[in-house]
Amino acid sequence: MADARRQLRSGTVVLGGMGLLAAALTACSSDPDKRCVDRDSYNLGKGYRVVSDKNCKSGSGTGTWYYGGKKKGSWVESGSFSKPRKGSGSGGGGVDRGGFGGGKGAKGG
């Protein structure tokens, strides 16, 4: 009887530890999609020219981090220079599914 209880407890510890590991890995992988761009290179049809990351990492570089957007060759557009808030994803907007009392089309009581 004591052996069965001890096994159950150790199984719970293993499962709990795996949950913490999964949460930690998920948090680490949620870095926003970012690219180093030349802010002065904007082209109406193409967006901003992507440059080497070293231009953004060095203090004297000409690059600026650009978050999200769609990359086409060596150009990127439809993103932002503002870093997205944690958990908002690289798309910039959250999913609105309605729900209780909020969202579009909700009627007040």
PDB file of C-alpha atoms in Angstrom:
ATOM      1  CA  MET A   1       0.000   0.000   0.000  1.00  0.00           C
ATOM      2  CA  ALA A   2       2.770   2.466   0.892  1.00  0.00           C
ATOM      3  CA  ASP A   3       4.640   1.522  -2.295  1.00  0.00           C
ATOM      4  CA  ALA A   4       1.605   2.331  -4.434  1.00  0.00           C
ATOM      5  CA  ARG A   5       1.225   5.717  -2.750  1.00  0.00           C
ATOM      6  CA  ARG A   6       4.933   6.468  -3.214  1.00  0.00           C
ATOM      7  CA  GLN A   7       4.693   5.597  -6.929  1.00  0.00           C
ATOM      8  CA  LEU A   8       1.677   7.857  -7.344  1.00  0.00           C
ATOM      9  CA  ARG A   9       3.497  10.774  -5.704  1.00  0.00           C
ATOM     10  CA  SER A  10       6.591  10.349  -7.864  1.00  0.00           C
ATOM     11  CA  GLY A  11       4.421  10.216 -11.000  1.00  0.00           C
ATOM     12  CA  THR A  12       2.763  13.466  -9.977  1.00  0.00           C
ATOM     13  CA  VAL A  13       6.137  15.137  -9.485  1.00  0.00           C
ATOM     14  CA  VAL A  14       7.310  13.988 -12.929  1.00  0.00           C
ATOM     15  CA  LEU A  15       4.130  15.220 -14.622  1.00  0.00           C
ATOM     16  CA  GLY A  16       4.264  18.537 -12.765  1.00  0.00           C
ATOM     17  CA  GLY A  17       7.901  19.001 -13.753  1.00  0.00           C
ATOM     18  CA  MET A  18       7.094  18.308 -17.392  1.00  0.00           C
ATOM     19  CA  GLY A  19       4.346  20.930 -17.279  1.00  0.00           C
ATOM     20  CA  LEU A  20       6.789  23.516 -15.952  1.00  0.00           C
ATOM     21  CA  LEU A  21       9.300  22.588 -18.637  1.00  0.00           C
ATOM     22  CA  ALA A  22       6.663  22.949 -21.361  1.00  0.00           C
ATOM     23  CA  ALA A  23       5.619  26.363 -20.016  1.00  0.00           C
ATOM     24  CA  ALA A  24       9.221  27.546 -19.913  1.00  0.00           C
ATOM     25  CA  LEU A  25       9.895  26.399 -23.480  1.00  0.00           C
ATOM     26  CA  THR A  26       6.731  28.072 -24.720  1.00  0.00           C
ATOM     27  CA  ALA A  27       7.701  31.357 -23.069  1.00  0.00           C
ATOM     28  CA  CYS A  28      11.166  31.245 -24.614  1.00  0.00           C
ATOM     29  CA  SER A  29       9.869  30.543 -28.105  1.00  0.00           C
ATOM     30  CA  SER A  30       7.445  33.463 -28.104  1.00  0.00           C
ATOM     31  CA  ASP A  31      10.058  36.002 -29.193  1.00  0.00           C
ATOM     32  CA  PRO A  32       8.555  38.259 -31.841  1.00  0.00           C
ATOM     33  CA  ASP A  33       9.600  37.887 -35.459  1.00  0.00           C
ATOM     34  CA  LYS A  34      12.077  40.702 -36.021  1.00  0.00           C
ATOM     35  CA  ARG A  35      14.404  41.810 -38.777  1.00  0.00           C
ATOM     36  CA  CYS A  36      17.020  44.512 -38.993  1.00  0.00           C
ATOM     37  CA  VAL A  37      16.060  47.079 -41.635  1.00  0.00           C
ATOM     38  CA  ASP A  38      17.432  50.337 -42.980  1.00  0.00           C
ATOM     39  CA  ARG A  39      14.830  52.859 -41.832  1.00  0.00           C
ATOM     40  CA  ASP A  40      15.811  55.293 -44.592  1.00  0.00           C
ATOM     41  CA  SER A  41      15.280  52.747 -47.389  1.00  0.00           C
ATOM     42  CA  TYR A  42      11.471  52.785 -47.522  1.00  0.00           C
ATOM     43  CA  ASN A  43       9.997  52.054 -50.953  1.00  0.00           C
ATOM     44  CA  LEU A  44       6.216  52.337 -51.478  1.00  0.00           C
ATOM     45  CA  GLY A  45       5.924  49.081 -53.392  1.00  0.00           C
ATOM     46  CA  LYS A  46       8.469  47.056 -51.418  1.00  0.00           C
ATOM     47  CA  GLY A  47       8.655  48.343 -47.845  1.00  0.00           C
ATOM     48  CA  TYR A  48      11.991  48.487 -45.975  1.00  0.00           C
ATOM     49  CA  ARG A  49      15.274  46.926 -47.087  1.00  0.00           C
ATOM     50  CA  VAL A  50      16.502  44.160 -44.756  1.00  0.00           C
ATOM     51  CA  VAL A  51      20.123  44.580 -43.677  1.00  0.00           C
ATOM     52  CA  SER A  52      22.510  42.504 -41.571  1.00  0.00           C
ATOM     53  CA  ASP A  53      21.619  42.077 -37.884  1.00  0.00           C
ATOM     54  CA  LYS A  54      24.984  43.555 -36.916  1.00  0.00           C
ATOM     55  CA  ASN A  55      23.620  46.954 -38.038  1.00  0.00           C
ATOM     56  CA  CYS A  56      21.024  46.774 -35.270  1.00  0.00           C
ATOM     57  CA  LYS A  57      23.241  45.255 -32.589  1.00  0.00           C
ATOM     58  CA  SER A  58      25.999  47.850 -32.728  1.00  0.00           C
ATOM     59  CA  GLY A  59      25.206  51.245 -31.271  1.00  0.00           C
ATOM     60  CA  SER A  60      26.458  53.115 -34.320  1.00  0.00           C
ATOM     61  CA  GLY A  61      24.690  50.948 -36.903  1.00  0.00           C
ATOM     62  CA  THR A  62      22.193  52.283 -39.383  1.00  0.00           C
ATOM     63  CA  GLY A  63      19.691  49.498 -38.749  1.00  0.00           C
ATOM     64  CA  THR A  64      16.506  49.441 -36.725  1.00  0.00           C
ATOM     65  CA  TRP A  65      14.557  46.368 -35.552  1.00  0.00           C
ATOM     66  CA  TYR A  66      11.333  45.843 -37.519  1.00  0.00           C
ATOM     67  CA  TYR A  67       8.770  43.455 -36.009  1.00  0.00           C
ATOM     68  CA  GLY A  68       6.405  41.184 -37.897  1.00  0.00           C
ATOM     69  CA  GLY A  69       5.550  41.972 -41.480  1.00  0.00           C
ATOM     70  CA  LYS A  70       5.873  39.998 -44.679  1.00  0.00           C
ATOM     71  CA  LYS A  71       9.301  39.396 -46.142  1.00  0.00           C
ATOM     72  CA  LYS A  72       9.670  39.450 -49.926  1.00  0.00           C
ATOM     73  CA  GLY A  73      13.249  38.802 -50.982  1.00  0.00           C
ATOM     74  CA  SER A  74      15.428  41.358 -49.229  1.00  0.00           C
ATOM     75  CA  TRP A  75      12.474  43.633 -48.387  1.00  0.00           C
ATOM     76  CA  VAL A  76       9.846  43.557 -45.635  1.00  0.00           C
ATOM     77  CA  GLU A  77       6.521  45.382 -45.283  1.00  0.00           C
ATOM     78  CA  SER A  78       3.365  45.528 -43.155  1.00  0.00           C
ATOM     79  CA  GLY A  79       5.194  45.330 -39.829  1.00  0.00           C
ATOM     80  CA  SER A  80       6.035  47.802 -37.094  1.00  0.00           C
ATOM     81  CA  PHE A  81       9.023  49.436 -35.428  1.00  0.00           C
ATOM     82  CA  SER A  82       7.299  48.934 -32.068  1.00  0.00           C
ATOM     83  CA  LYS A  83       8.023  45.689 -30.252  1.00  0.00           C
ATOM     84  CA  PRO A  84       4.749  43.766 -29.773  1.00  0.00           C
ATOM     85  CA  ARG A  85       3.596  43.141 -26.229  1.00  0.00           C
ATOM     86  CA  LYS A  86       4.331  39.706 -24.848  1.00  0.00           C
ATOM     87  CA  GLY A  87       1.695  37.224 -25.943  1.00  0.00           C
ATOM     88  CA  SER A  88       0.332  39.271 -28.827  1.00  0.00           C
ATOM     89  CA  GLY A  89       2.165  37.202 -31.438  1.00  0.00           C
ATOM     90  CA  SER A  90       3.916  38.372 -34.540  1.00  0.00           C
ATOM     91  CA  GLY A  91       0.704  39.294 -36.346  1.00  0.00           C
ATOM     92  CA  GLY A  92       0.198  42.316 -34.155  1.00  0.00           C
ATOM     93  CA  GLY A  93      -3.458  41.689 -33.323  1.00  0.00           C
ATOM     94  CA  GLY A  94      -5.229  39.204 -31.134  1.00  0.00           C
ATOM     95  CA  VAL A  95      -8.104  36.976 -32.115  1.00  0.00           C
ATOM     96  CA  ASP A  96     -11.518  38.336 -31.188  1.00  0.00           C
ATOM     97  CA  ARG A  97     -13.960  35.505 -30.649  1.00  0.00           C
ATOM     98  CA  GLY A  98     -16.756  37.432 -29.021  1.00  0.00           C
ATOM     99  CA  GLY A  99     -17.545  35.845 -25.692  1.00  0.00           C
ATOM    100  CA  PHE A 100     -19.341  37.327 -22.718  1.00  0.00           C
ATOM    101  CA  GLY A 101     -19.952  41.045 -22.798  1.00  0.00           C
ATOM    102  CA  GLY A 102     -17.206  42.217 -25.120  1.00  0.00           C
ATOM    103  CA  GLY A 103     -16.248  42.159 -28.729  1.00  0.00           C
ATOM    104  CA  LYS A 104     -18.049  43.279 -31.825  1.00  0.00           C
ATOM    105  CA  GLY A 105     -21.771  42.947 -32.068  1.00  0.00           C
ATOM    106  CA  ALA A 106     -22.308  42.407 -28.350  1.00  0.00           C
ATOM    107  CA  LYS A 107     -25.538  43.931 -27.122  1.00  0.00           C
ATOM    108  CA  GLY A 108     -25.857  45.583 -23.772  1.00  0.00           C
ATOM    109  CA  GLY A 109     -28.512  44.319 -21.431  1.00  0.00           C
TER     110      GLY A 109
END
